[in-house]
Amino acid sequence: MESRAKRICYSACLVAVALMCSYLEHFISLTLLIPLPGVKLGVANLVTLFAAKRLNCEYAAGILFIRIGLSALLFGSVTTFFFSLGGAVFSYLVMVVLLKFFCGYLSEVGISVACAASHQIGQIAAACILFANAAMFRYLPILLLVSLITGTLVGMVLQMLLRRIPPMQR
Amino acid sequence: MRKNENIIFKKADIFVYMVVIFLAIGTAFFCFGAKKQSLGKPTLIITVDGQQETIYLTDQIQMRVLSCAGYTMQIEFSSKQVRVISCDCPDQICVHTAPISENEEWIACVPAKILLWLHFSEESYDGIAG
């Protein structure tokens, strides 16, 4: 019971960190470097991956969806919520599958790259549904290539964080 | 004792990279293959909250103000390019998106539910006027 309470408190802290990362990402927009819609570093996803590794996938899901909900409420709108949800759901499903079945074979960098790429696919699919236009897929090749770089960077930072931040005391 | 700070990659990571690269090449082939099929007159299709409007672009630079979901967007368009001049949406992604000039390119503003889609229509203007 004590352990569960600690996990919930830890999750609440991670939601706060993820929300802050999500907010800060508005100021370090990669669209200035690569002027394409949807290009993001994905720092907030770092927290989700960290939670999945340190807690479990269920807590990571809670952190992810609370962060998206609060982010849309504070800095976005209903449309941005569904748009973010598209990327988040697909990326989360890929993360769960990789962590459950391929955890021993893939490093954090590999998992992060897969999550970044699936996040882009999910967001583009959500945009296609939202605007009822398949032309949205046009930027997907470039976004996928960008996700290789952003996913690698996030995965490298994740490895460093997992080494430096000690596991939660039971 | 100092911990090992090197980034560890595993062999299977290369498969993830390869899958993403193959997906990028595959979608590029699919998306850009369609580009060469039609190189007619440039038309701008504006979708505002699901409502579509088609504008046949000319050399003359025109401006337009679009409003939806409480946000206002100012756009500039001609047959050369289409760009967003300003928008009061919170993320400003549409403003930072590069101007579009090629067939099937688009600029979207998710908070404002506005899509600017450049489509090179094979239909002639005379036919449309008639």
Tab-separated table of N, CA and C in Angstrom, chain A residues 35-37 133-140 142, chain B residues 31-32 34-35 38-39 42-47 57 79-83 97-108 114-120:
chain	number	residue	atom	x	y	z
A	35	PRO	N	10.985	23.955	-41.328
A	35	PRO	CA	9.654	24.586	-41.356
A	35	PRO	C	8.530	23.681	-41.847
A	36	LEU	N	8.326	22.593	-41.118
A	36	LEU	CA	7.225	21.675	-41.444
A	36	LEU	C	6.322	21.519	-40.240
A	37	PRO	N	5.035	21.371	-40.465
A	37	PRO	CA	4.137	21.232	-39.320
A	37	PRO	C	4.405	19.943	-38.550
A	133	ASN	N	-8.692	14.757	-45.136
A	133	ASN	CA	-7.863	14.966	-46.316
A	133	ASN	C	-6.611	14.090	-46.226
A	134	ALA	N	-6.441	13.217	-47.205
A	134	ALA	CA	-5.293	12.290	-47.192
A	134	ALA	C	-3.994	12.970	-47.606
A	135	ALA	N	-4.096	14.222	-48.093
A	135	ALA	CA	-2.881	14.959	-48.501
A	135	ALA	C	-1.956	15.201	-47.322
A	136	MET	N	-2.478	15.053	-46.105
A	136	MET	CA	-1.680	15.245	-44.893
A	136	MET	C	-0.469	14.317	-44.855
A	137	PHE	N	-0.588	13.163	-45.501
A	137	PHE	CA	0.498	12.173	-45.469
A	137	PHE	C	1.733	12.629	-46.242
A	138	ARG	N	1.602	13.713	-46.978
A	138	ARG	CA	2.710	14.195	-47.811
A	138	ARG	C	3.981	14.476	-47.006
A	139	TYR	N	3.819	15.019	-45.817
A	139	TYR	CA	5.001	15.378	-45.015
A	139	TYR	C	5.515	14.220	-44.158
A	140	LEU	N	4.804	13.097	-44.186
A	140	LEU	CA	5.194	11.969	-43.328
A	140	LEU	C	6.624	11.477	-43.578
A	142	ILE	N	9.336	13.033	-44.430
A	142	ILE	CA	10.312	13.940	-43.801
A	142	ILE	C	10.172	13.871	-42.275
B	31	CYS	N	3.636	9.160	-51.851
B	31	CYS	CA	3.161	10.547	-51.853
B	31	CYS	C	3.677	11.341	-53.050
B	32	PHE	N	4.974	11.216	-53.341
B	32	PHE	CA	5.553	12.030	-54.404
B	32	PHE	C	5.360	11.417	-55.791
B	34	ALA	N	2.485	10.585	-56.907
B	34	ALA	CA	1.225	11.177	-57.379
B	34	ALA	C	1.434	12.600	-57.888
B	35	LYS	N	2.541	13.213	-57.466
B	35	LYS	CA	2.781	14.613	-57.790
B	35	LYS	C	2.888	14.864	-59.295
B	38	SER	N	-0.479	15.163	-62.108
B	38	SER	CA	-1.276	16.322	-62.480
B	38	SER	C	-0.476	17.595	-62.274
B	39	LEU	N	-0.298	18.340	-63.324
B	39	LEU	CA	0.385	19.624	-63.216
B	39	LEU	C	-0.440	20.676	-63.961
B	42	PRO	N	-2.973	25.942	-60.614
B	42	PRO	CA	-2.943	25.867	-59.146
B	42	PRO	C	-4.249	26.360	-58.506
B	43	THR	N	-4.776	25.544	-57.633
B	43	THR	CA	-5.984	25.946	-56.895
B	43	THR	C	-5.703	25.807	-55.406
B	44	LEU	N	-6.252	26.726	-54.671
B	44	LEU	CA	-6.100	26.679	-53.218
B	44	LEU	C	-7.430	26.224	-52.625
B	45	ILE	N	-7.391	25.111	-51.912
B	45	ILE	CA	-8.608	24.616	-51.262
B	45	ILE	C	-8.516	24.953	-49.781
B	46	ILE	N	-9.406	25.820	-49.364
B	46	ILE	CA	-9.409	26.245	-47.954
B	46	ILE	C	-10.511	25.476	-47.229
B	47	THR	N	-10.139	24.774	-46.173
B	47	THR	CA	-11.131	24.076	-45.357
B	47	THR	C	-11.188	24.757	-43.997
B	57	LEU	N	-6.012	30.184	-58.286
B	57	LEU	CA	-4.945	31.157	-58.055
B	57	LEU	C	-4.480	31.821	-59.346
B	79	SER	N	-0.415	32.508	-57.477
B	79	SER	CA	-0.051	31.246	-58.142
B	79	SER	C	1.379	30.830	-57.799
B	80	LYS	N	2.170	31.770	-57.279
B	80	LYS	CA	3.567	31.474	-56.909
B	80	LYS	C	3.644	30.722	-55.584
B	81	GLN	N	2.918	31.226	-54.594
B	81	GLN	CA	2.973	30.599	-53.265
B	81	GLN	C	1.785	30.989	-52.386
B	82	VAL	N	1.586	30.183	-51.348
B	82	VAL	CA	0.543	30.455	-50.358
B	82	VAL	C	1.230	30.466	-48.997
B	83	ARG	N	0.974	31.485	-48.201
B	83	ARG	CA	1.600	31.513	-46.864
B	83	ARG	C	0.669	32.120	-45.825
B	97	THR	N	5.290	27.423	-40.521
B	97	THR	CA	5.378	26.510	-41.667
B	97	THR	C	5.797	27.300	-42.909
B	98	ALA	N	6.719	26.735	-43.662
B	98	ALA	CA	7.226	27.418	-44.867
B	98	ALA	C	6.100	27.632	-45.882
B	99	PRO	N	6.197	28.687	-46.714
B	99	PRO	CA	5.177	28.901	-47.754
B	99	PRO	C	5.076	27.684	-48.676
B	100	ILE	N	3.876	27.417	-49.156
B	100	ILE	CA	3.685	26.253	-50.023
B	100	ILE	C	3.563	26.700	-51.476
B	101	SER	N	4.133	25.915	-52.373
B	101	SER	CA	4.080	26.260	-53.798
B	101	SER	C	3.933	25.028	-54.692
B	102	GLU	N	4.103	23.843	-54.115
B	102	GLU	CA	4.051	22.602	-54.897
B	102	GLU	C	2.692	21.916	-54.763
B	103	ASN	N	2.396	21.084	-55.750
B	103	ASN	CA	1.149	20.321	-55.757
B	103	ASN	C	1.016	19.457	-54.494
B	104	GLU	N	-0.156	19.431	-53.899
B	104	GLU	CA	-0.498	18.620	-52.720
B	104	GLU	C	0.167	19.089	-51.424
B	105	GLU	N	0.823	20.224	-51.430
B	105	GLU	CA	1.393	20.736	-50.174
B	105	GLU	C	0.278	21.381	-49.361
B	106	TRP	N	0.464	21.469	-48.074
B	106	TRP	CA	-0.587	22.030	-47.214
B	106	TRP	C	-0.023	22.749	-45.997
B	107	ILE	N	-0.823	23.622	-45.457
B	107	ILE	CA	-0.525	24.257	-44.170
B	107	ILE	C	-1.773	24.051	-43.322
B	108	ALA	N	-1.596	23.535	-42.124
B	108	ALA	CA	-2.761	23.296	-41.269
B	108	ALA	C	-2.609	24.028	-39.945
B	114	ILE	N	-8.253	25.013	-39.512
B	114	ILE	CA	-8.131	25.565	-40.874
B	114	ILE	C	-7.063	24.788	-41.639
B	115	LEU	N	-7.409	24.402	-42.856
B	115	LEU	CA	-6.448	23.704	-43.714
B	115	LEU	C	-6.331	24.446	-45.035
B	116	LEU	N	-5.097	24.757	-45.422
B	116	LEU	CA	-4.835	25.374	-46.727
B	116	LEU	C	-4.143	24.311	-47.564
B	117	TRP	N	-4.777	23.904	-48.617
B	117	TRP	CA	-4.270	22.780	-49.408
B	117	TRP	C	-4.117	23.224	-50.854
B	118	LEU	N	-2.892	23.124	-51.355
B	118	LEU	CA	-2.598	23.531	-52.731
B	118	LEU	C	-2.747	22.319	-53.639
B	119	HIS	N	-3.615	22.448	-54.612
B	119	HIS	CA	-3.884	21.330	-55.506
B	119	HIS	C	-3.834	21.821	-56.941
B	120	PHE	N	-3.055	21.134	-57.766
B	120	PHE	CA	-2.943	21.529	-59.168
B	120	PHE	C	-4.023	20.804	-59.966
